[in-house]
Amino acid sequence: MLFRILNNDSERSLKVVILTQHRGPGNLPAIYVTPEEPGKIRGYVEFQSTEDIKGEDLDLNFRVKSEAKWYRHYGNSTVAYHSKQVLQRKSWRIPVSHSRPGVVSSGTTRFDFVAELEPQTPSSIKGRRSWLNYRFTATLRRRFPRRNIVFKQDRTILVDIPPAPRLSCTTHTRPVQKTHVMKLIMQVKTATMTDREARELRIEMGVKVTGPRPPTDALLEEPPPYSAVWDGVHDGDDSD
C-alpha cells in the first residue's frame, strides 16, 4: 500500500511517496514501532519532466516539529506564548541528469529513502493549542527569476505501538510478621554509692508479632494507552 500526493503541471511533476502496509485514523500512513525496533519511514521521491528545464539538483528534507501556543493572564494583562521545537531532522541531496550546467534533462529521476525515527519520537498530535507533525519536502532548485519546484508532504505520520496483551500475575503472600524491640534501662548501685557513682544497665529483648495474611487476589494491570488524532485540517506550520 502506498500514499502519494502530486504537484505537477503539463510538463513536469514532483512527488513524494510513502510506502507502508498499515493505516491509522483518517487513512494516514501508520508506522508501528517497539522499544527494541525503531520505526522507519520508507518511500521515494520522483521527478518527471517531458522536456529539458532550467534547474539544479533535488533536495529532500525530513523533519519532526512540535509547536504550541497558549495564553496566561497576569492581572489585567494577557501574555501570548508560542513555542517551537524541531525534534528530528534529516536531509538528502539528490543528483539529477543535466544536459548542460543549469539544465535538467527530460526523463524520470527516482530516489529511494529511509528515515529512521528516534526511539523517543512521539506520535503525530493535532490539538487546539499544540501539534506535532512529520513533514517531507522535496525541492528542485531553480535560479531567479524562475520559481523553485516544491512539494510538501503535509500529511501526518502516525507512529504507534501495537496493542500489548493484558498483563496478569498472581502474588503468593505470607503472614505479616513484625519484630518489636523492648528496651529496659536501669541504674544499679549499692547502699554506700551515690547516684553519680551508679552504673547503667541496658537490657534489650526482641518480640515478634504475627499479623493477618494480606489479600491474595490476582492483580490485573492495563498497559498505558497510546493514541494520536489528526483531523485533516491545516497543521498551522508553514515553515520547512
PDB file of C-alpha atoms in Angstrom:
ATOM      1  CA  MET A   1       0.000   0.000   0.000  1.00  0.00           C
ATOM      2  CA  LEU A   2       1.323   3.460  -0.790  1.00  0.00           C
ATOM      3  CA  PHE A   3       0.339   7.026  -0.149  1.00  0.00           C
ATOM      4  CA  ARG A   4       1.045   9.920  -2.517  1.00  0.00           C
ATOM      5  CA  ILE A   5       0.201  13.499  -3.418  1.00  0.00           C
ATOM      6  CA  LEU A   6       1.227  15.067  -6.722  1.00  0.00           C
ATOM      7  CA  ASN A   7       2.444  18.534  -7.548  1.00  0.00           C
ATOM      8  CA  ASN A   8       2.542  18.740 -11.326  1.00  0.00           C
ATOM      9  CA  ASP A   9       1.617  20.590 -14.485  1.00  0.00           C
ATOM     10  CA  SER A  10       1.544  19.572 -18.140  1.00  0.00           C
ATOM     11  CA  GLU A  11       5.351  19.431 -18.408  1.00  0.00           C
ATOM     12  CA  ARG A  12       6.689  18.228 -15.066  1.00  0.00           C
ATOM     13  CA  SER A  13       5.694  16.510 -11.824  1.00  0.00           C
ATOM     14  CA  LEU A  14       7.302  16.140  -8.413  1.00  0.00           C
ATOM     15  CA  LYS A  15       6.004  13.739  -5.784  1.00  0.00           C
ATOM     16  CA  VAL A  16       6.939  12.048  -2.529  1.00  0.00           C
ATOM     17  CA  VAL A  17       5.544   8.559  -1.964  1.00  0.00           C
ATOM     18  CA  ILE A  18       5.440   6.941   1.492  1.00  0.00           C
ATOM     19  CA  LEU A  19       5.336   3.141   1.400  1.00  0.00           C
ATOM     20  CA  THR A  20       3.540   1.424   4.258  1.00  0.00           C
ATOM     21  CA  GLN A  21       1.339  -1.599   4.868  1.00  0.00           C
ATOM     22  CA  HIS A  22      -0.594  -0.002   7.727  1.00  0.00           C
ATOM     23  CA  ARG A  23      -3.210   2.719   8.034  1.00  0.00           C
ATOM     24  CA  GLY A  24      -4.200   4.801  11.022  1.00  0.00           C
ATOM     25  CA  PRO A  25      -7.069   7.236  11.755  1.00  0.00           C
ATOM     26  CA  GLY A  26      -8.045   9.307   8.729  1.00  0.00           C
ATOM     27  CA  ASN A  27      -6.374   6.733   6.453  1.00  0.00           C
ATOM     28  CA  LEU A  28      -2.974   8.109   7.448  1.00  0.00           C
ATOM     29  CA  PRO A  29       0.215   6.111   6.926  1.00  0.00           C
ATOM     30  CA  ALA A  30       0.954   4.288  10.189  1.00  0.00           C
ATOM     31  CA  ILE A  31       4.437   3.271  11.313  1.00  0.00           C
ATOM     32  CA  TYR A  32       4.489   0.698  14.124  1.00  0.00           C
ATOM     33  CA  VAL A  33       7.482   0.685  16.435  1.00  0.00           C
ATOM     34  CA  THR A  34       8.646  -1.032  19.595  1.00  0.00           C
ATOM     35  CA  PRO A  35      11.310  -0.004  22.120  1.00  0.00           C
ATOM     36  CA  GLU A  36      13.590  -2.671  20.633  1.00  0.00           C
ATOM     37  CA  GLU A  37      12.894  -1.859  16.965  1.00  0.00           C
ATOM     38  CA  PRO A  38      12.917   1.872  15.998  1.00  0.00           C
ATOM     39  CA  GLY A  39      10.379   2.959  13.415  1.00  0.00           C
ATOM     40  CA  LYS A  40      11.468   3.517   9.806  1.00  0.00           C
ATOM     41  CA  ILE A  41       9.623   5.557   7.192  1.00  0.00           C
ATOM     42  CA  ARG A  42      10.357   4.192   3.732  1.00  0.00           C
ATOM     43  CA  GLY A  43       9.437   5.801   0.451  1.00  0.00           C
ATOM     44  CA  TYR A  44      10.774   7.541  -2.621  1.00  0.00           C
ATOM     45  CA  VAL A  45      10.819  10.942  -4.303  1.00  0.00           C
ATOM     46  CA  GLU A  46      10.263  11.092  -8.048  1.00  0.00           C
ATOM     47  CA  PHE A  47      10.675  13.935 -10.545  1.00  0.00           C
ATOM     48  CA  GLN A  48       9.456  13.699 -14.135  1.00  0.00           C
ATOM     49  CA  SER A  49       9.807  16.166 -16.997  1.00  0.00           C
ATOM     50  CA  THR A  50       8.792  15.865 -20.635  1.00  0.00           C
ATOM     51  CA  GLU A  51      11.423  18.381 -21.735  1.00  0.00           C
ATOM     52  CA  ASP A  52      14.676  19.956 -20.566  1.00  0.00           C
ATOM     53  CA  ILE A  53      14.115  22.663 -17.944  1.00  0.00           C
ATOM     54  CA  LYS A  54      16.262  25.091 -16.020  1.00  0.00           C
ATOM     55  CA  GLY A  55      17.175  23.703 -12.626  1.00  0.00           C
ATOM     56  CA  GLU A  56      19.744  22.245 -10.259  1.00  0.00           C
ATOM     57  CA  ASP A  57      19.735  19.048  -8.174  1.00  0.00           C
ATOM     58  CA  LEU A  58      16.908  17.877  -5.921  1.00  0.00           C
ATOM     59  CA  ASP A  59      16.773  18.405  -2.153  1.00  0.00           C
ATOM     60  CA  LEU A  60      14.719  16.167   0.141  1.00  0.00           C
ATOM     61  CA  ASN A  61      14.185  17.251   3.749  1.00  0.00           C
ATOM     62  CA  PHE A  62      12.505  15.390   6.590  1.00  0.00           C
ATOM     63  CA  ARG A  63      11.742  16.899   9.947  1.00  0.00           C
ATOM     64  CA  VAL A  64       9.616  16.288  13.035  1.00  0.00           C
ATOM     65  CA  LYS A  65       8.403  19.502  14.620  1.00  0.00           C
ATOM     66  CA  SER A  66       6.330  20.310  17.689  1.00  0.00           C
ATOM     67  CA  GLU A  67       4.596  23.612  18.256  1.00  0.00           C
ATOM     68  CA  ALA A  68       2.396  25.022  20.999  1.00  0.00           C
ATOM     69  CA  LYS A  69       0.512  28.256  21.662  1.00  0.00           C
ATOM     70  CA  TRP A  70      -1.032  29.324  24.943  1.00  0.00           C
ATOM     71  CA  TYR A  71      -2.004  32.401  26.946  1.00  0.00           C
ATOM     72  CA  ARG A  72      -1.589  33.463  30.550  1.00  0.00           C
ATOM     73  CA  HIS A  73      -3.367  36.228  32.392  1.00  0.00           C
ATOM     74  CA  TYR A  74      -1.482  38.478  34.800  1.00  0.00           C
ATOM     75  CA  GLY A  75      -3.980  40.824  36.391  1.00  0.00           C
ATOM     76  CA  ASN A  76      -5.421  42.921  33.560  1.00  0.00           C
ATOM     77  CA  SER A  77      -2.679  41.847  31.129  1.00  0.00           C
ATOM     78  CA  THR A  78      -2.619  38.822  28.819  1.00  0.00           C
ATOM     79  CA  VAL A  79       0.663  37.369  27.549  1.00  0.00           C
ATOM     80  CA  ALA A  80       0.762  35.122  24.462  1.00  0.00           C
ATOM     81  CA  TYR A  81       3.351  32.328  24.320  1.00  0.00           C
ATOM     82  CA  HIS A  82       4.481  30.488  21.194  1.00  0.00           C
ATOM     83  CA  SER A  83       6.902  27.563  21.416  1.00  0.00           C
ATOM     84  CA  LYS A  84       8.513  25.694  18.502  1.00  0.00           C
ATOM     85  CA  GLN A  85      10.945  22.796  18.619  1.00  0.00           C
ATOM     86  CA  VAL A  86      12.419  20.565  15.909  1.00  0.00           C
ATOM     87  CA  LEU A  87      12.740  17.064  17.376  1.00  0.00           C
ATOM     88  CA  GLN A  88      14.404  15.397  14.398  1.00  0.00           C
ATOM     89  CA  ARG A  89      15.775  16.455  11.022  1.00  0.00           C
ATOM     90  CA  LYS A  90      17.410  14.740   8.053  1.00  0.00           C
ATOM     91  CA  SER A  91      18.347  15.928   4.533  1.00  0.00           C
ATOM     92  CA  TRP A  92      19.306  14.264   1.263  1.00  0.00           C
ATOM     93  CA  ARG A  93      20.963  15.799  -1.802  1.00  0.00           C
ATOM     94  CA  ILE A  94      19.673  14.003  -4.907  1.00  0.00           C
ATOM     95  CA  PRO A  95      21.661  14.408  -8.144  1.00  0.00           C
ATOM     96  CA  VAL A  96      19.680  14.598 -11.392  1.00  0.00           C
ATOM     97  CA  SER A  97      20.763  14.244 -15.004  1.00  0.00           C
ATOM     98  CA  HIS A  98      21.900  17.518 -16.630  1.00  0.00           C
ATOM     99  CA  SER A  99      22.158  18.006 -20.385  1.00  0.00           C
ATOM    100  CA  ARG A 100      24.363  21.002 -19.622  1.00  0.00           C
ATOM    101  CA  PRO A 101      25.136  23.042 -16.480  1.00  0.00           C
ATOM    102  CA  GLY A 102      21.955  24.502 -15.015  1.00  0.00           C
ATOM    103  CA  VAL A 103      19.636  22.468 -17.268  1.00  0.00           C
ATOM    104  CA  VAL A 104      17.819  19.310 -16.104  1.00  0.00           C
ATOM    105  CA  SER A 105      17.413  16.652 -18.778  1.00  0.00           C
ATOM    106  CA  SER A 106      13.976  15.323 -19.636  1.00  0.00           C
ATOM    107  CA  GLY A 107      13.039  11.962 -18.166  1.00  0.00           C
ATOM    108  CA  THR A 108      12.470  10.468 -14.722  1.00  0.00           C
ATOM    109  CA  THR A 109      14.610  10.704 -11.590  1.00  0.00           C
ATOM    110  CA  ARG A 110      13.744   8.470  -8.632  1.00  0.00           C
ATOM    111  CA  PHE A 111      15.414   8.305  -5.228  1.00  0.00           C
ATOM    112  CA  ASP A 112      14.526   5.770  -2.509  1.00  0.00           C
ATOM    113  CA  PHE A 113      14.890   6.938   1.095  1.00  0.00           C
ATOM    114  CA  VAL A 114      14.636   5.549   4.617  1.00  0.00           C
ATOM    115  CA  ALA A 115      14.083   7.881   7.577  1.00  0.00           C
ATOM    116  CA  GLU A 116      14.733   6.134  10.900  1.00  0.00           C
ATOM    117  CA  LEU A 117      12.864   7.646  13.820  1.00  0.00           C
ATOM    118  CA  GLU A 118      14.475   8.398  17.146  1.00  0.00           C
ATOM    119  CA  PRO A 119      13.457   5.934  19.894  1.00  0.00           C
ATOM    120  CA  GLN A 120      11.510   8.557  21.866  1.00  0.00           C
ATOM    121  CA  THR A 121       9.809  10.304  18.931  1.00  0.00           C
ATOM    122  CA  PRO A 122       6.066  10.578  19.750  1.00  0.00           C
ATOM    123  CA  SER A 123       3.034  10.166  17.529  1.00  0.00           C
ATOM    124  CA  SER A 124       1.603  12.985  15.468  1.00  0.00           C
ATOM    125  CA  ILE A 125      -0.625  15.237  17.551  1.00  0.00           C
ATOM    126  CA  LYS A 126      -3.209  17.801  16.493  1.00  0.00           C
ATOM    127  CA  GLY A 127      -4.879  19.787  19.258  1.00  0.00           C
ATOM    128  CA  ARG A 128      -6.385  23.191  19.865  1.00  0.00           C
ATOM    129  CA  ARG A 129      -3.194  24.649  21.306  1.00  0.00           C
ATOM    130  CA  SER A 130      -0.451  22.226  20.290  1.00  0.00           C
ATOM    131  CA  TRP A 131       0.506  19.919  17.456  1.00  0.00           C
ATOM    132  CA  LEU A 132       3.362  17.699  16.333  1.00  0.00           C
ATOM    133  CA  ASN A 133       3.769  16.677  12.705  1.00  0.00           C
ATOM    134  CA  TYR A 134       6.094  14.926  10.302  1.00  0.00           C
ATOM    135  CA  ARG A 135       6.961  16.615   7.015  1.00  0.00           C
ATOM    136  CA  PHE A 136       8.778  15.627   3.840  1.00  0.00           C
ATOM    137  CA  THR A 137       9.728  18.466   1.493  1.00  0.00           C
ATOM    138  CA  ALA A 138      11.167  17.867  -1.985  1.00  0.00           C
ATOM    139  CA  THR A 139      12.617  20.876  -3.837  1.00  0.00           C
ATOM    140  CA  LEU A 140      14.094  21.305  -7.297  1.00  0.00           C
ATOM    141  CA  ARG A 141      16.257  24.420  -7.018  1.00  0.00           C
ATOM    142  CA  ARG A 142      15.992  26.972  -9.822  1.00  0.00           C
ATOM    143  CA  ARG A 143      17.720  30.299 -10.257  1.00  0.00           C
ATOM    144  CA  PHE A 144      15.896  33.624 -10.191  1.00  0.00           C
ATOM    145  CA  PRO A 145      13.571  34.692 -11.808  1.00  0.00           C
ATOM    146  CA  ARG A 146      12.267  31.124 -12.069  1.00  0.00           C
ATOM    147  CA  ARG A 147      10.491  29.678  -9.057  1.00  0.00           C
ATOM    148  CA  ASN A 148      11.633  26.542  -7.279  1.00  0.00           C
ATOM    149  CA  ILE A 149       9.524  23.443  -7.825  1.00  0.00           C
ATOM    150  CA  VAL A 150       8.486  22.436  -4.322  1.00  0.00           C
ATOM    151  CA  PHE A 151       6.381  19.574  -2.997  1.00  0.00           C
ATOM    152  CA  LYS A 152       5.472  19.376   0.698  1.00  0.00           C
ATOM    153  CA  GLN A 153       4.043  16.197   2.111  1.00  0.00           C
ATOM    154  CA  ASP A 154       1.768  17.765   4.728  1.00  0.00           C
ATOM    155  CA  ARG A 155       0.041  14.551   5.683  1.00  0.00           C
ATOM    156  CA  THR A 156       0.778  13.421   9.179  1.00  0.00           C
ATOM    157  CA  ILE A 157       2.565  10.198  10.059  1.00  0.00           C
ATOM    158  CA  LEU A 158       1.060   8.123  12.842  1.00  0.00           C
ATOM    159  CA  VAL A 159       3.655   6.417  14.985  1.00  0.00           C
ATOM    160  CA  ASP A 160       2.019   3.798  17.161  1.00  0.00           C
ATOM    161  CA  ILE A 161       2.904   0.813  19.309  1.00  0.00           C
ATOM    162  CA  PRO A 162       0.945  -2.397  18.653  1.00  0.00           C
ATOM    163  CA  PRO A 163      -1.511  -3.123  21.482  1.00  0.00           C
ATOM    164  CA  ALA A 164       0.067  -5.330  24.131  1.00  0.00           C
ATOM    165  CA  PRO A 165      -1.729  -8.357  25.610  1.00  0.00           C
ATOM    166  CA  ARG A 166      -3.324  -7.973  29.007  1.00  0.00           C
ATOM    167  CA  LEU A 167      -0.816  -8.436  31.770  1.00  0.00           C
ATOM    168  CA  SER A 168      -1.732 -10.533  34.808  1.00  0.00           C
ATOM    169  CA  CYS A 169       0.137 -12.032  37.719  1.00  0.00           C
ATOM    170  CA  THR A 170      -0.617 -13.963  40.902  1.00  0.00           C
ATOM    171  CA  THR A 171       1.067 -12.897  44.125  1.00  0.00           C
ATOM    172  CA  HIS A 172       1.774 -15.510  46.805  1.00  0.00           C
ATOM    173  CA  THR A 173       1.944 -13.833  50.218  1.00  0.00           C
ATOM    174  CA  ARG A 174       2.951 -14.815  53.718  1.00  0.00           C
ATOM    175  CA  PRO A 175       1.524 -13.559  57.006  1.00  0.00           C
ATOM    176  CA  VAL A 176       2.956 -10.203  58.008  1.00  0.00           C
ATOM    177  CA  GLN A 177       5.481 -10.577  60.813  1.00  0.00           C
ATOM    178  CA  LYS A 178       6.816  -7.592  62.717  1.00  0.00           C
ATOM    179  CA  THR A 179       9.611  -7.550  65.281  1.00  0.00           C
ATOM    180  CA  HIS A 180       9.438  -5.121  68.198  1.00  0.00           C
ATOM    181  CA  VAL A 181      12.451  -4.429  70.422  1.00  0.00           C
ATOM    182  CA  MET A 182      11.780  -3.786  74.104  1.00  0.00           C
ATOM    183  CA  LYS A 183      14.484  -1.837  75.908  1.00  0.00           C
ATOM    184  CA  LEU A 184      14.926  -1.710  79.708  1.00  0.00           C
ATOM    185  CA  ILE A 185      17.373   0.819  81.172  1.00  0.00           C
ATOM    186  CA  MET A 186      18.262   0.580  84.881  1.00  0.00           C
ATOM    187  CA  GLN A 187      20.699   2.162  87.282  1.00  0.00           C
ATOM    188  CA  VAL A 188      22.492  -0.223  89.670  1.00  0.00           C
ATOM    189  CA  LYS A 189      24.220   0.911  92.863  1.00  0.00           C
ATOM    190  CA  THR A 190      24.996  -0.272  96.386  1.00  0.00           C
ATOM    191  CA  ALA A 191      23.772   1.318  99.580  1.00  0.00           C
ATOM    192  CA  THR A 192      27.056   3.174 100.029  1.00  0.00           C
ATOM    193  CA  MET A 193      27.201   4.523  96.385  1.00  0.00           C
ATOM    194  CA  THR A 194      25.908   7.901  95.354  1.00  0.00           C
ATOM    195  CA  ASP A 195      23.730   8.463  92.271  1.00  0.00           C
ATOM    196  CA  ARG A 196      26.735   9.730  90.294  1.00  0.00           C
ATOM    197  CA  GLU A 197      28.580   6.510  91.087  1.00  0.00           C
ATOM    198  CA  ALA A 198      25.723   4.297  89.926  1.00  0.00           C
ATOM    199  CA  ARG A 199      26.208   2.098  86.863  1.00  0.00           C
ATOM    200  CA  GLU A 200      23.740   1.978  83.941  1.00  0.00           C
ATOM    201  CA  LEU A 201      22.422  -1.413  82.838  1.00  0.00           C
ATOM    202  CA  ARG A 202      20.646  -1.824  79.441  1.00  0.00           C
ATOM    203  CA  ILE A 203      18.572  -4.873  78.535  1.00  0.00           C
ATOM    204  CA  GLU A 204      17.070  -5.357  75.010  1.00  0.00           C
ATOM    205  CA  MET A 205      14.560  -8.089  74.151  1.00  0.00           C
ATOM    206  CA  GLY A 206      13.046  -8.793  70.729  1.00  0.00           C
ATOM    207  CA  VAL A 207       9.339  -9.628  70.479  1.00  0.00           C
ATOM    208  CA  LYS A 208       7.830 -10.970  67.188  1.00  0.00           C
ATOM    209  CA  VAL A 209       4.188 -10.231  66.383  1.00  0.00           C
ATOM    210  CA  THR A 210       2.385 -12.044  63.514  1.00  0.00           C
ATOM    211  CA  GLY A 211      -0.415 -10.171  61.723  1.00  0.00           C
ATOM    212  CA  PRO A 212      -3.147 -11.288  59.288  1.00  0.00           C
ATOM    213  CA  ARG A 213      -2.300 -12.573  55.809  1.00  0.00           C
ATOM    214  CA  PRO A 214      -2.570  -9.915  53.040  1.00  0.00           C
ATOM    215  CA  PRO A 215      -5.144 -10.452  50.261  1.00  0.00           C
ATOM    216  CA  THR A 216      -4.091 -12.915  47.561  1.00  0.00           C
ATOM    217  CA  ASP A 217      -6.376 -11.803  44.691  1.00  0.00           C
ATOM    218  CA  ALA A 218      -4.718 -11.796  41.272  1.00  0.00           C
ATOM    219  CA  LEU A 219      -3.507  -8.392  40.179  1.00  0.00           C
ATOM    220  CA  LEU A 220      -4.619  -7.194  36.767  1.00  0.00           C
ATOM    221  CA  GLU A 221      -2.719  -4.387  35.102  1.00  0.00           C
ATOM    222  CA  GLU A 222      -3.594  -2.499  31.921  1.00  0.00           C
ATOM    223  CA  PRO A 223      -0.825  -1.194  29.641  1.00  0.00           C
ATOM    224  CA  PRO A 224      -0.865   2.599  29.176  1.00  0.00           C
ATOM    225  CA  PRO A 225      -2.884   3.791  26.147  1.00  0.00           C
ATOM    226  CA  TYR A 226      -1.188   5.129  23.032  1.00  0.00           C
ATOM    227  CA  SER A 227      -3.231   7.336  20.745  1.00  0.00           C
ATOM    228  CA  ALA A 228      -2.855  10.031  18.132  1.00  0.00           C
ATOM    229  CA  VAL A 229      -5.526  12.116  16.450  1.00  0.00           C
ATOM    230  CA  TRP A 230      -5.380  14.015  13.181  1.00  0.00           C
ATOM    231  CA  ASP A 231      -8.497  15.817  11.954  1.00  0.00           C
ATOM    232  CA  GLY A 232      -7.340  16.524   8.410  1.00  0.00           C
ATOM    233  CA  VAL A 233      -7.102  20.317   8.724  1.00  0.00           C
ATOM    234  CA  HIS A 234      -4.041  22.508   8.274  1.00  0.00           C
ATOM    235  CA  ASP A 235      -1.462  21.935  10.992  1.00  0.00           C
ATOM    236  CA  GLY A 236      -0.575  25.626  11.365  1.00  0.00           C
ATOM    237  CA  ASP A 237       3.000  25.092  10.186  1.00  0.00           C
ATOM    238  CA  ASP A 238       4.082  26.998   7.068  1.00  0.00           C
ATOM    239  CA  SER A 239       7.821  26.571   7.531  1.00  0.00           C
ATOM    240  CA  ASP A 240      10.158  23.859   6.316  1.00  0.00           C
TER     241      ASP A 240
END
